[in-house]
Coordinates of C-alpha atoms in Angstrom, one line a residue:
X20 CA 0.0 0.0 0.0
X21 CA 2.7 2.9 0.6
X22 CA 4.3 1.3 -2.5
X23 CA 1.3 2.8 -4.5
X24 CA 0.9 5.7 -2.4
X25 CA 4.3 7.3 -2.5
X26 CA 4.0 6.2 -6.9
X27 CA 1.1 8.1 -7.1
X28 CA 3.1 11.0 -5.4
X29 CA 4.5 11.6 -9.0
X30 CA 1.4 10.6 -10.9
X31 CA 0.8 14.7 -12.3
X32 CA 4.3 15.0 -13.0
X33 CA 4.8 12.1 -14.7
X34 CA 1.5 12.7 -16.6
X35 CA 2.4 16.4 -17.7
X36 CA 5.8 14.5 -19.2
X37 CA 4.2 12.0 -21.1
X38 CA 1.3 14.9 -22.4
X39 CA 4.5 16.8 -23.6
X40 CA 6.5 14.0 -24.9
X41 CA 3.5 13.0 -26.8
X42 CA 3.7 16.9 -28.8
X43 CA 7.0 17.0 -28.8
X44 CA 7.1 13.8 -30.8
X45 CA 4.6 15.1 -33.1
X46 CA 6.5 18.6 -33.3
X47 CA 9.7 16.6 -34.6
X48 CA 7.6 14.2 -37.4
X49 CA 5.7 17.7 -38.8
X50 CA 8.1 20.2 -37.6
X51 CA 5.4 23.0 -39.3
X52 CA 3.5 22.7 -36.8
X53 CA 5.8 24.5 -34.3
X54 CA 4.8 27.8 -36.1
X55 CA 0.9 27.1 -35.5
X56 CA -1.1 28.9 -32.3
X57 CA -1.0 26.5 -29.6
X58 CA -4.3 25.8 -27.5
X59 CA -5.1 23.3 -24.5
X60 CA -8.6 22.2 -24.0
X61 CA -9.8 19.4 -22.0
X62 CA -12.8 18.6 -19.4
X63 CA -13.4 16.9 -15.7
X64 CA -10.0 15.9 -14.0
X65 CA -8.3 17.9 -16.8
X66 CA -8.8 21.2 -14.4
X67 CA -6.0 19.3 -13.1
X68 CA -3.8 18.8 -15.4
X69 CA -4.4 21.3 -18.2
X70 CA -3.3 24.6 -16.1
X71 CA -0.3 22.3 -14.9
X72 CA 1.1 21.8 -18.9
X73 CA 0.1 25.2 -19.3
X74 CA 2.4 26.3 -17.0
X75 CA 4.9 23.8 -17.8
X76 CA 5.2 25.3 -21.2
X77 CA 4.9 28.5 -20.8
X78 CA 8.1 28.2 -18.3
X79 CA 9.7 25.9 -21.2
X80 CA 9.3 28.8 -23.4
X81 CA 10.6 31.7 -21.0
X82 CA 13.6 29.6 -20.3
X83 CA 14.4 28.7 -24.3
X84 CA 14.0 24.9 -23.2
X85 CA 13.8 22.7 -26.5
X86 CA 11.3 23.6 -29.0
X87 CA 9.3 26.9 -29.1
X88 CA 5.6 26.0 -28.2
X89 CA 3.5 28.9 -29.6
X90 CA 1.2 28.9 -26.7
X91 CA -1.8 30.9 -26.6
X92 CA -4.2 29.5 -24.3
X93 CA -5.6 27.3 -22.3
X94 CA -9.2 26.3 -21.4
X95 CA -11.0 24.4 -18.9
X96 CA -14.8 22.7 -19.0
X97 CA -16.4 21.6 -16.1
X98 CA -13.2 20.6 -14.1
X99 CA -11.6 20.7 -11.1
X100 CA -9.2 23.0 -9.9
X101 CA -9.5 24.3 -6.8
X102 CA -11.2 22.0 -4.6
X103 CA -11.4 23.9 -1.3
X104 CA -13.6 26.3 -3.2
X105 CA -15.5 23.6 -5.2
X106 CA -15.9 21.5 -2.7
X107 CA -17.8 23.9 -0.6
X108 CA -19.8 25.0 -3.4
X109 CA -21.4 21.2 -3.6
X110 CA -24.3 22.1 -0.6
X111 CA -24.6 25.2 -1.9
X112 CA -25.6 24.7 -5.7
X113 CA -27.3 21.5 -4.6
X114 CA -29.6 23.7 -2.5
X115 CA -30.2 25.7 -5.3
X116 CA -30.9 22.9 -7.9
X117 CA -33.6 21.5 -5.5
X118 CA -31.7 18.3 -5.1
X119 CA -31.5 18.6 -1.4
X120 CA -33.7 20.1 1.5
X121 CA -33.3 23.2 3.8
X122 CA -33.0 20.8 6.7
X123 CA -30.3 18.7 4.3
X124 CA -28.2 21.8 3.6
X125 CA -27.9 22.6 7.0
X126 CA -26.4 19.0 8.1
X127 CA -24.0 18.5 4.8
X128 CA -22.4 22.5 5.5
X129 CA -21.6 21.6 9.0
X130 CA -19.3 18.8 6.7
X131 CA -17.2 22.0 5.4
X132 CA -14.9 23.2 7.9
X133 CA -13.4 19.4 8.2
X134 CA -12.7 19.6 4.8
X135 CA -11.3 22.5 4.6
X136 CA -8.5 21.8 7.6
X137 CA -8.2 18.4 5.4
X138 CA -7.3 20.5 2.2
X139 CA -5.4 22.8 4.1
X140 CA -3.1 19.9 5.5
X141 CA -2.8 18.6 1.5
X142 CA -1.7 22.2 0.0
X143 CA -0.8 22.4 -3.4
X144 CA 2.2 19.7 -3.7
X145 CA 0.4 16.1 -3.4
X146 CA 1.1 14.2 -0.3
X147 CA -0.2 10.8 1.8
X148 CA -1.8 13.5 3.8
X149 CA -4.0 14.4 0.1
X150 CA -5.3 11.2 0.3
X151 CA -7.2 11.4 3.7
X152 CA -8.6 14.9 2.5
X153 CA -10.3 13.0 -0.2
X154 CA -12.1 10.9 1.8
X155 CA -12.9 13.5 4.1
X156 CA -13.9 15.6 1.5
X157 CA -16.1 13.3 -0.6
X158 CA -18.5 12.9 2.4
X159 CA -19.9 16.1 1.2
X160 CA -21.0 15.0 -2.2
X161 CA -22.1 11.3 -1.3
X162 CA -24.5 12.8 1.2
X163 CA -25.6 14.7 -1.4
X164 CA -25.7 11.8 -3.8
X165 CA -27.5 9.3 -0.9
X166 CA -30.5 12.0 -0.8
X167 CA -30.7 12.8 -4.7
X168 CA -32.3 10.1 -5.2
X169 CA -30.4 8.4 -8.1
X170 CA -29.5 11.0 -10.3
X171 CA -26.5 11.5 -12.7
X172 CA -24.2 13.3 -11.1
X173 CA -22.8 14.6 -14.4
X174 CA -26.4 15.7 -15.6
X175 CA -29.1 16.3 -13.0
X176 CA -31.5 16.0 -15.4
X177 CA -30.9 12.7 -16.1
X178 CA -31.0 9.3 -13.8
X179 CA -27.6 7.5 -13.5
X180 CA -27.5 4.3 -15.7
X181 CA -24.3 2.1 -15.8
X182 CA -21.4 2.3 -13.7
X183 CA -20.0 5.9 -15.2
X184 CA -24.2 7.0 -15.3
X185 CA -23.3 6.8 -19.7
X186 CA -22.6 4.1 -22.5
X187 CA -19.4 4.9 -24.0
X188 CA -18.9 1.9 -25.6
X189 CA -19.1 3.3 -29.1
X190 CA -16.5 5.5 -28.2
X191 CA -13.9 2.8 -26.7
X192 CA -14.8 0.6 -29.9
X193 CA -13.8 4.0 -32.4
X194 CA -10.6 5.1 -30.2
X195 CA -9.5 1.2 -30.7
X196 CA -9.6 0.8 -34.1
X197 CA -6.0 -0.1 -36.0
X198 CA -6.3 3.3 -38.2
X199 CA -7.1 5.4 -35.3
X200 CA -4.3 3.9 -32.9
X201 CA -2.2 4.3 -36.0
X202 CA -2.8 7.6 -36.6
X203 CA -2.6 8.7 -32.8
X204 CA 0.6 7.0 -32.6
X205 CA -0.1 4.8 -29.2
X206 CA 0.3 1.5 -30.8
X207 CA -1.1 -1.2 -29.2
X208 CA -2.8 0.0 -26.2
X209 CA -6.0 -0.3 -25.5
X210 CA -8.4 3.2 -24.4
X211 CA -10.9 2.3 -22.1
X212 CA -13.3 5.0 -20.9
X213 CA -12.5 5.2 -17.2
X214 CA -9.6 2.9 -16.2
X215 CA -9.4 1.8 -12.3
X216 CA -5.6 1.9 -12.3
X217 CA -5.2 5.8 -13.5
X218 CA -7.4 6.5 -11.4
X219 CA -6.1 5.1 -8.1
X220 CA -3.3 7.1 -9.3
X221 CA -4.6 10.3 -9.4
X222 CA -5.9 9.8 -5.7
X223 CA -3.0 11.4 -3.8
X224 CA -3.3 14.8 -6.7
X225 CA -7.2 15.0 -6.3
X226 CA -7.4 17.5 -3.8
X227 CA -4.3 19.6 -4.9
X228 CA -4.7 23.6 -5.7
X229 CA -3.9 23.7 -9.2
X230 CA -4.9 27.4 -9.3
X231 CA -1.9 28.6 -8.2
X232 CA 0.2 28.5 -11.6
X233 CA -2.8 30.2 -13.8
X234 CA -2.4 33.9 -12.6
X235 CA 1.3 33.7 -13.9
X236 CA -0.1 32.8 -17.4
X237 CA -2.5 35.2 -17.4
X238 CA -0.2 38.0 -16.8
X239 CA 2.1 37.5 -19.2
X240 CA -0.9 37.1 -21.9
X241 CA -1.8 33.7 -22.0
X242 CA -5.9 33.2 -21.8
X243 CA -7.5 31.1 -20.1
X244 CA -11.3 30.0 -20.6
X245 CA -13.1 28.6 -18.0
X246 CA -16.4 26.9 -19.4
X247 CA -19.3 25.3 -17.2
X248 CA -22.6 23.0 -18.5
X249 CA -25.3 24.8 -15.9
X250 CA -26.8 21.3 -14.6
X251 CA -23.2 19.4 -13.8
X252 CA -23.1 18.9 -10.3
X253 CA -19.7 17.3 -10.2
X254 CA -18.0 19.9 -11.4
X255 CA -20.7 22.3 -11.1
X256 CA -20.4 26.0 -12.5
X257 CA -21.0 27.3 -9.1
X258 CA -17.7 26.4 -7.8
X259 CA -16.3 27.1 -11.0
X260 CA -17.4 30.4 -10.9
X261 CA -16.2 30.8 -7.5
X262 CA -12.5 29.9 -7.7
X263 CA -12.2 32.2 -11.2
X264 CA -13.8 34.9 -9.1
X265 CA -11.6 34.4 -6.0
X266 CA -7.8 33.9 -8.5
X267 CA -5.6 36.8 -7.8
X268 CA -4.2 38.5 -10.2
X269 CA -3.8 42.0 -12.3
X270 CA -7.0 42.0 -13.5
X271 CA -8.9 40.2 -10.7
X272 CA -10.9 43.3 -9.9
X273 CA -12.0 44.5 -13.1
X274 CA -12.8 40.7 -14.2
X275 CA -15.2 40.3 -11.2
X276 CA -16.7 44.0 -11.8
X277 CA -17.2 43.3 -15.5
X278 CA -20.7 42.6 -16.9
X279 CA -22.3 39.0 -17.6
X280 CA -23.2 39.4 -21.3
X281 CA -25.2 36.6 -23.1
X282 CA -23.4 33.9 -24.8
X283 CA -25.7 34.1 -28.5
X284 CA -25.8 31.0 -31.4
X285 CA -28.0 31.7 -34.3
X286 CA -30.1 34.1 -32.6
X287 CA -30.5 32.4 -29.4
X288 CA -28.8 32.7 -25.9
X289 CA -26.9 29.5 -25.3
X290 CA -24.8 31.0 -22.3
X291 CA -23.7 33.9 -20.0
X292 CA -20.5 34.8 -20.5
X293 CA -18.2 37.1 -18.5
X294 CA -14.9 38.3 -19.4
X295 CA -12.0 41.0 -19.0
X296 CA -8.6 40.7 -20.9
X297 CA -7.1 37.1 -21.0
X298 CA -9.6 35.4 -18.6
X299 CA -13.4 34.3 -19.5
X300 CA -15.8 32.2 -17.9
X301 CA -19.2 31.2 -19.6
X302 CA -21.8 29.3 -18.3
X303 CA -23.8 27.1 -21.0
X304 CA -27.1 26.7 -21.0
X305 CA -28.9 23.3 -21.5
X306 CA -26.1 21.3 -20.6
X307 CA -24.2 18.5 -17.8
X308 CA -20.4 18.1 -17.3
X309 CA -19.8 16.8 -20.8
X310 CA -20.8 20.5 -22.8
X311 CA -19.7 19.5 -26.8
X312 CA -21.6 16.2 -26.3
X313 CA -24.8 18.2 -25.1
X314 CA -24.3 21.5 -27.0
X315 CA -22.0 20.3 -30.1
X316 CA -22.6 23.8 -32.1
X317 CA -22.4 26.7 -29.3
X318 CA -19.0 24.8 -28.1
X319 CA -18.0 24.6 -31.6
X320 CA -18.4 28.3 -31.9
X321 CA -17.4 28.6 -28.1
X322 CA -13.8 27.3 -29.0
X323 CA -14.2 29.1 -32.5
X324 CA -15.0 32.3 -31.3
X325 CA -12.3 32.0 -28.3
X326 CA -9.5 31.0 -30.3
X327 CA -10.0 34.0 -32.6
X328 CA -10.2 36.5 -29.7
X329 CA -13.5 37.1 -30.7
X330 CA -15.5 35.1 -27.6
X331 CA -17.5 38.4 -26.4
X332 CA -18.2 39.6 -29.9
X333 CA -22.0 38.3 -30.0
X334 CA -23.3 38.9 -26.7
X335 CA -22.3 42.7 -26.9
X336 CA -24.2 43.3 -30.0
X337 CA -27.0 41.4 -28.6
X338 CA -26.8 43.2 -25.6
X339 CA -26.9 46.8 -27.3
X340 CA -29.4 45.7 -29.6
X341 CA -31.3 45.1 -26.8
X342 CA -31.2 48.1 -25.0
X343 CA -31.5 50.5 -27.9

C-alpha cells in the first residue's frame, strides 16, 4: 500500500511528461506545426492537469528549453481546480438545484470546515496526507448523492445508468480501431473509458490547488477559458465560478466587476458569458459536465469564437441591440 501511495506522489508530474512528450514527438515528425497557435482544451480531471502543462510550457518557453511552443491558451470545461472552493460550493448549488432540502443543507455544511483543515493539510504539492482529504472531503458529495435520489451526477437532469451513469462503448470501440491507434501514434494499447488503475493514481493529486500556476499565465498574456454546462453537479459552475472569481491576479478586480453578457448561437442565448482581458468564464445553457456532447454547435463556436479573440463579440451586440 505505501508502495502505490508514494508512486502516485508523481502521478501529475509524470502525466504532464508523457502529455509533452507525446507533442513534442509530433512537433519533430511535422516540424510545421511549431509555427501554428497553440491551445489546451480538456474537461473533468483535466482542471487538473491542463493549467499544470500550461504552465509547464509557458516556463519551457521563458527559459528557451527545446522547441518553441507557440502557446496561446488554455481552457478548462467543467473541471476541477480548486477544490477547497469547489468543494464547498457542492451544498450550496445543490440547495439551489432542488436536489436537497433546507433541513439537508444545514447538516452536509456543518461537513465544510473538516474539509477544509483536510485541504489545508494537503496544500498544493500532493502528499499521503491528500489522500485522507479526499475521503474526508467526498463525504460532502455522497450525502448529497444518498439524498438525490439516483441522479446522474454529471447531468441532473438525467437518472444515472451504468457504472459511469453513460454508455461509452461506441467511443472505446472508435478510439481502438487499427487506423485510429495508428494515426494517434499509441500502438497497441487499449483506451478504455475510465480505467481503475489511473485512477487510483490520481488519488494522492485530487485535492491539490492547481490554481496557483494560472495567474502567472495570465499575466504574461496567456488566456484562459473557464467553461461550465449549468446542470453538472460534479463539477458544477457554481464552484467554477467561485474559484475564477476568488484567482488573484492584475486583473482580478476588473474581471469580477465586468458585466455578464449573453453567450448568442443563431439568434439564441446558449450561455452567459463574462470576461475582462485574458480570462473568460461562460456558463452554457442546456447542458451537464460533458458540454460538446450536449451543445456540439455553441462549443463549436465557443472554442471558434475564443481561439479568434472574438469570444464576447456576440453577446455585446445582442446586448446593445437590446437596450436601444
Amino acid at each position: 500500500m505505501l508502495l502505490c501511495l508514494v508512486s502516485s506522489l508523481v502521478a501529475l508530474s509524470r502525466l504532464l511528461m508523457e502529455i509533452e512528450s507525446f507533442y513534442l514527438e509530433k512537433l519533430i515528425v511535422c516540424p510545421e506545426l511549431a509555427r501554428n497557435d497553440f491551445y489546451i482544451t480538456g474537461e473533468s480531471y483535466a482542471g487538473h492537469y491542463i493549467p499544470a502543462f500550461a504552465a509547464r510550457v509557458h516556463r519551457g518557453n521563458k527559459a528557451e528549453d527545446g522547441i518553441h511552443i507557440n502557446l496561446k491558451g488554455f481552457a478548462i470545461g467543467n473541471g476541477l481546480t480548486d477544490p477547497a472552493i469547489q468543494y464547498k460550493a457542492y451544498p450550496d448549488y445543490a440547495l439551489d438545484m432542488g436536489l436537497i432540502k433546507k433541513t439537508d443543507y444545514s447538516l452536509i455544511n456543518k461537513l465544510v470546515p473538516v474539509c477544509e483543515f483536510a485541504i489545508k493539510l494537503c496544500g498544493t504539492d500532493g502528499t499521503i496526507s491528500c489522500m485522507a482529504s479526499y475521503f474526508v472531503c467526498n463525504t460532502i458529495f455522497a450525502s448529497i448523492i444518498a439524498r438525490a435520489g439516483g441522479i446522474n451526477y454529471y447531468d441532473i437532469r438525467k437518472k444515472c445508468e451504468g457504472s459511469l451513469c453513460y454508455d461509452f462503448s461506441n467511443m472505446e470501440t472508435f478510439l481502438n480501431k487499427k487506423s485510429v491507434r495508428d494515426a494517434l501514434g499509441v500502438g497497441n494499447i487499449e483506451f478504455i473509458s475510465c480505467s481503475p488503475t489511473m485512477y487510483q493514481a490520481m488519488l494522492v493529486d485530487w485535492m491539490r490547488n492547481l490554481e496557483v500556476g494560472i495567474p502567472a499565465l495570465l499575466e504574461d498574456g496567456v488566456k484562459l477559458l473557464v467553461y461550465a454546462g449549468e446542470y453538472d453537479l460534479i463539477c458544477n459552475w457554481l464552484g467554477n465560478s467561485r474559484w475564477v472569481h476568488a484567482m488573484q491576479w492584475s486583473g482580478q478586480k476588473e474581471f469580477v466587476a465586468s458585466p455578464e453578457v449573453p453567450f448568442v448561437v443563431d439568434g439564441s442565448e446558449a450561455g452567459v458569458l463574462k470576461t475582462h482581458g485574458p480570462l473568460g468564464f461562460l456558463k452554457v445553457h442546456d447542458a451537464g459536465h460533458m458540454v460538446p456532447m450536449d451543445q456540439p454547435k455553441a462549443a463549436l463556436e465557443m472554442l471558434k469564437r475564443w481561439t479568434k479573440g472574438s469570444l464576447a463579440e456576440g453577446g455585446k451586440a445582442e446586448k446593445l441591440f437590446a437596450e436601444m
